[in-house]
XYZ file of C-alpha atoms in Angstrom:
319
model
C 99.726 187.968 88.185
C 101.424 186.227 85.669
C 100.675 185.065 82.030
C 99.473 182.036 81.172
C 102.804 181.482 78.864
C 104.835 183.001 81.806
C 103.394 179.558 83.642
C 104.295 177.756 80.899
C 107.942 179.016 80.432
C 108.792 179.116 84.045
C 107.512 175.903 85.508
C 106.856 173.718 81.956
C 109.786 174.388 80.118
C 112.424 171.772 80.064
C 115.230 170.567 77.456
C 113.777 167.595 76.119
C 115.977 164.378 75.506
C 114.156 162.636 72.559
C 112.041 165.182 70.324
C 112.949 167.433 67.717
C 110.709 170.360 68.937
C 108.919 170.147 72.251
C 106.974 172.847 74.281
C 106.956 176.403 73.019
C 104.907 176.138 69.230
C 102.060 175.350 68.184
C 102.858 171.680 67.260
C 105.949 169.061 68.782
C 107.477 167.618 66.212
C 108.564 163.475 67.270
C 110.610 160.917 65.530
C 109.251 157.576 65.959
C 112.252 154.876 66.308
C 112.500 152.506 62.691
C 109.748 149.308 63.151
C 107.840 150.695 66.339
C 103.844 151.269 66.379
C 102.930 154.480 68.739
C 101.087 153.177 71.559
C 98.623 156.352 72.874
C 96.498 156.935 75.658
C 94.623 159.703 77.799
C 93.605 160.159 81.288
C 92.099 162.945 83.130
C 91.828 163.396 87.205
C 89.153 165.659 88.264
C 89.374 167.296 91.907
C 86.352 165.797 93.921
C 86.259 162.642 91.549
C 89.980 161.569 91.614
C 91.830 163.199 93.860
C 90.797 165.457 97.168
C 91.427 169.020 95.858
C 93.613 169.377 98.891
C 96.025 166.317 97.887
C 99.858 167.676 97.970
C 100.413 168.732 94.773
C 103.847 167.628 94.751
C 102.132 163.932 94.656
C 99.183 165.197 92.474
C 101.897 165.421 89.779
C 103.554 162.509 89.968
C 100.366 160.906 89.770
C 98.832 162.620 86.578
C 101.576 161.289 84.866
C 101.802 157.915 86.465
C 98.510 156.779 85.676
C 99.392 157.408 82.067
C 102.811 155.636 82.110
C 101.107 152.549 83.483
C 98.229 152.336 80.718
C 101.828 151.864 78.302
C 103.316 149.656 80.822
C 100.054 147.267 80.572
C 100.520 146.877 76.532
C 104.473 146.367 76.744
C 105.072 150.103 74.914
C 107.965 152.168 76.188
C 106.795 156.065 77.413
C 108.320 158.743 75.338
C 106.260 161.866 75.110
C 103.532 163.388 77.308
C 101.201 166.215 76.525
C 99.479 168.280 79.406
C 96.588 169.930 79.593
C 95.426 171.865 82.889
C 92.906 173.442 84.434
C 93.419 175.684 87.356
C 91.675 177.563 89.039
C 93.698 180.445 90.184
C 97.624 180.783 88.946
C 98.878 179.930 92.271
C 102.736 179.824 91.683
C 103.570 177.739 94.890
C 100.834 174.977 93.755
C 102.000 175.073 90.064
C 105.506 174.908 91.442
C 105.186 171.946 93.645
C 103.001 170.529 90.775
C 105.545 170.336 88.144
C 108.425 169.114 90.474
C 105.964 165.864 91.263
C 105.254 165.756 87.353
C 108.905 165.682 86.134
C 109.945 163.630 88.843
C 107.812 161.180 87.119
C 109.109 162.017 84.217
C 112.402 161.618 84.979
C 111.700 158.020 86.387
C 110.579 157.216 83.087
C 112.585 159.211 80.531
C 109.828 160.706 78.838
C 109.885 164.402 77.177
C 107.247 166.964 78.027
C 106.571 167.566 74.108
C 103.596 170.144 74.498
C 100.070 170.993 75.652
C 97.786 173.864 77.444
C 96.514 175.649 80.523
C 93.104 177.157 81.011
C 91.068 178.836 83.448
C 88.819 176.465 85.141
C 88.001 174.010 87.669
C 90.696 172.250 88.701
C 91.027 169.304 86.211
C 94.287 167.465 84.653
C 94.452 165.800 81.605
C 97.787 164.017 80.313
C 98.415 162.405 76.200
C 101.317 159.926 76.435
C 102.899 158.527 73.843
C 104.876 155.532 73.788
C 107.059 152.832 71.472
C 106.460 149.140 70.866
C 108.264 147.158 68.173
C 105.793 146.474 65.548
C 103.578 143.693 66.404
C 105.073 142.860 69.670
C 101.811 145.238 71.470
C 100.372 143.000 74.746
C 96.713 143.374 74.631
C 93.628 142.170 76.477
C 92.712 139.938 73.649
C 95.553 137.326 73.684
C 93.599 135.110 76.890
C 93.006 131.506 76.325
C 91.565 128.819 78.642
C 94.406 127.433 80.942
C 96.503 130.217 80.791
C 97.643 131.235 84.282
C 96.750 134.416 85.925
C 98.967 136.783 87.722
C 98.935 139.874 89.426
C 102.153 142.118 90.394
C 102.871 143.682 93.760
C 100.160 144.332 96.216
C 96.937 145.214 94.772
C 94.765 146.769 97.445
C 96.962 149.301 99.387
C 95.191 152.409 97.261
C 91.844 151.163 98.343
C 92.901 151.253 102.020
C 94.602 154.399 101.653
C 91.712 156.130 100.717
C 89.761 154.437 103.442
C 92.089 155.499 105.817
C 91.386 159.102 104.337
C 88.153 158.821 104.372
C 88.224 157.936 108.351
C 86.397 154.483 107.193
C 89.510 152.692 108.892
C 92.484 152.357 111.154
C 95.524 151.084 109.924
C 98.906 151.095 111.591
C 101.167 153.573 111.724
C 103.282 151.548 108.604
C 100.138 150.151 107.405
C 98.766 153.562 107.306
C 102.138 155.136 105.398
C 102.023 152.299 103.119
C 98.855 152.630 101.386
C 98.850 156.086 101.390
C 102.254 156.400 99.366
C 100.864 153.639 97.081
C 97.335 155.887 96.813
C 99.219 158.966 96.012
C 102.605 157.538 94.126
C 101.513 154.686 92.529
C 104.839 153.250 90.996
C 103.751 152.050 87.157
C 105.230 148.738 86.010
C 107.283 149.642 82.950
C 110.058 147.464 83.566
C 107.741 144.596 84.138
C 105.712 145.497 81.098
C 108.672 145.844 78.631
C 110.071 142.189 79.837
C 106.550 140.341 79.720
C 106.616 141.105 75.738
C 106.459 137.558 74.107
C 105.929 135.943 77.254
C 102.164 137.872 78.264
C 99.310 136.395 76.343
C 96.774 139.348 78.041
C 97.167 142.191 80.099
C 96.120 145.445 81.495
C 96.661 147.635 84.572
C 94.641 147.521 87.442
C 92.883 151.270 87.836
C 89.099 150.271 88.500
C 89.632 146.960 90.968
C 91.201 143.736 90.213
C 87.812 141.720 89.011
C 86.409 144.547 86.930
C 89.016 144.696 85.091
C 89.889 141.407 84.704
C 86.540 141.302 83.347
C 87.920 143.075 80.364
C 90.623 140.408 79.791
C 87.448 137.874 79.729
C 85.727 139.855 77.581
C 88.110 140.619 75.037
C 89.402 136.865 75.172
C 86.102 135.335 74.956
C 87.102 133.185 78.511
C 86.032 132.992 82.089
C 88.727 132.694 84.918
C 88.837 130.679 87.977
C 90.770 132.626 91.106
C 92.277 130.581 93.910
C 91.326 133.095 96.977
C 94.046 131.596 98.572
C 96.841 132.389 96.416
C 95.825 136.015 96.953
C 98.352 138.571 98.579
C 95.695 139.122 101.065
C 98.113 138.746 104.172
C 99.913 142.171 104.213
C 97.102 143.926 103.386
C 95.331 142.815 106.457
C 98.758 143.050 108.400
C 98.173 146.405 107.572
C 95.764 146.462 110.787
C 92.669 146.281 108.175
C 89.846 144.490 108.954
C 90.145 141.533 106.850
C 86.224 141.972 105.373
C 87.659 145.461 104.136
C 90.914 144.334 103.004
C 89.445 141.549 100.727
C 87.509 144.288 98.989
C 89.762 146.394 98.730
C 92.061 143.803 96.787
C 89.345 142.368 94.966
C 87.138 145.972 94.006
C 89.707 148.927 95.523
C 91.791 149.848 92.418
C 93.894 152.720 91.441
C 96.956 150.784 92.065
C 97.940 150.358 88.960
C 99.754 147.049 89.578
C 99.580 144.579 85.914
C 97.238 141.875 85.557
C 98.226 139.560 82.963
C 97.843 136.095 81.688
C 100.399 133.454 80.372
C 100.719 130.031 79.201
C 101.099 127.306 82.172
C 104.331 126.093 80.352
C 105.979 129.842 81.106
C 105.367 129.591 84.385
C 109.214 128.806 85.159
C 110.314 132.050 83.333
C 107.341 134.515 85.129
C 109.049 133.277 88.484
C 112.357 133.859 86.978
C 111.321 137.266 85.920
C 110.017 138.646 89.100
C 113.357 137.258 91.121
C 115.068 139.378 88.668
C 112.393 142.282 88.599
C 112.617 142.266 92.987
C 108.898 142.215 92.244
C 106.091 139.644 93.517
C 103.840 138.409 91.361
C 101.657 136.117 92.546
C 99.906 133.256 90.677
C 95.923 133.690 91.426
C 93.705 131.445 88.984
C 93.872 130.449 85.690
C 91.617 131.129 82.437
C 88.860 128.819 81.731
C 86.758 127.650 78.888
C 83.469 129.375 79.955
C 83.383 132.691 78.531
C 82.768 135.680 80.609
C 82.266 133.149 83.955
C 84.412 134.325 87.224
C 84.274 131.966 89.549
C 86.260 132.397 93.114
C 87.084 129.110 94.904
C 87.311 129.763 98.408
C 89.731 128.434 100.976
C 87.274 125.936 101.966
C 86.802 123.974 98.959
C 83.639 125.781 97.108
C 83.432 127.529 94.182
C 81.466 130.468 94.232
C 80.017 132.627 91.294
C 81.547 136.825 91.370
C 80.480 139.528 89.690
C 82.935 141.513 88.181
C 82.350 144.676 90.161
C 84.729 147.892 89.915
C 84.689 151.704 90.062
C 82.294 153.133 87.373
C 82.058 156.858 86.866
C 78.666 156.671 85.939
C 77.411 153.881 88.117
């Protein structure tokens, strides 16, 4: 059986690319670039609450990371350093193996160093710190909202949520449909590049991880707004081309999450240079609403003409 820093050394051990001491003491030691704030943030996935305990760990890996990079992604910070903590529990080589190959894939994507962190006996639960740059002051956050900015949304919020339907046996997609929102369930694809270019041009944003109105509810929040959404400016097409019922694939856009796709506001008179980013980016993003004056009110008008009243539903681990 071996050792917990046998583990360590033979699957979490890598030359790192940007820190001065990494894995392998009992502290990293990082050099912050000249004028940058450290953006920070946590996550941890829980087998039975995030992930089914028999998901590919290859995937599992990627993801525990991913989720992380796209929390940095949504406030415009660069990923540099991750820490991981792990629970596991047995010491089973192949899984660990297969694990860190889907982590430092990830990793690799994103040029980010593995700078330290800790395994422990337990149920199976991962836990990521990353780190990440932003030039000082330049930070996108949730709070930057004002009535009649537009509202966007990147790629195709939804897929997860049908993925994990599909899982579940709650639905039948195609055989693409049913490839496509599995990959984006299991390798969501954070939206760093995205995030880095809407600095100065993003009033608001954040990722979507709980479903699209929760969390926009945090943008109104923060803001002090309310939003309008045009239902049909929604990229609610492909998901139902997916061979989803269409019920199921409007809440799956609206309430799924975990897909990680950026929802962010800007003002109306950018709107030229958010179309000329995503032609550059290869990367929808589609136009949905607009901010209004009436704080914390989400309205929905539908495609035929009325405007109705939404709670701003989304995952809750406690609810």
């Amino acid at each position: 059986m071996p050792s917990e820093f046998d583990l360590i050394r033979r699957h979490f051990t890598r030359a790192p690319r940007h820190t001065d001491l990494a894995v392998g003491d009992d502290a990293a030691l990082l050099r912050a670039q000249p004028g940058s704030q450290l953006a920070v943030t946590t996550d941890m996935l829980v087998a039975g609450t995030h992930f089914f305990a028999d998901t590919d760990p290859e995937d599992l890996g990627w993801k525990t990371l991913a989720v992380n990079v796209s929390d940095l992604a949504a406030m415009g910070a660069r990923p540099r350093w991750a820490f991981l903590a792990l629970a596991l529990p047995v010491a089973d080589e192949a899984w660990i193996a297969a694990f860190a190959r889907g982590f430092f894939a990830c990793a690799g994507a994103h040029d980010i160093d593995l700078a330290g962190g800790d395994t422990t006996r337990g149920p199976l639960t991962l836990s990521v710190t990353l780190l990440g740059e932003v030039p000082q002051g330049a930070a996108i956050t949730r709070a930057g909202g004002r009535p009649g900015d537009d509202l966007w949304v990147s790629g195709q919020p939804g897929r997860a949520a049908l993925g994990l339907a599909a899982l579940r046996g709650e639905t039948a997609l195609s055989p693409a449909g049913h490839a496509t929102c599995i990959a984006a369930l299991q390798r969501p694809q954070p939206r760093v590049a995205l995030g880095l270019a809407l600095r100065g041009l993003a009033s608001a944003m954040l990722d979507v991880s709980d479903g699209l109105l929760g969390d926009l509810g945090h943008i109104l929040e923060a803001s002090g707004t309310g939003a309008r959404i045009d239902v049909a400016a929604l990229p609610l097409p492909a998901l139902v081309a997916t061979g989803a019922d269409p019920a199921l694939a409007r809440r799956s856009l609206l309430g799924g999450g975990d897909d990680y796709e950026l929802l962010f506001t800007a003002p109306a008179a950018c709107r030229a240079e958010v179309e000329a980013l995503a032609l550059r980016l290869g990367l929808a993003l589609h136009r949905i609403g607009e901010l209004t004056a009436e704080a914390g009110e989400l309205r929905l008008h539908e495609a035929d003409g009325t405007l109705v009243r939404s709670a701003r539903t989304g995952y809750d681990h406690f609810c």
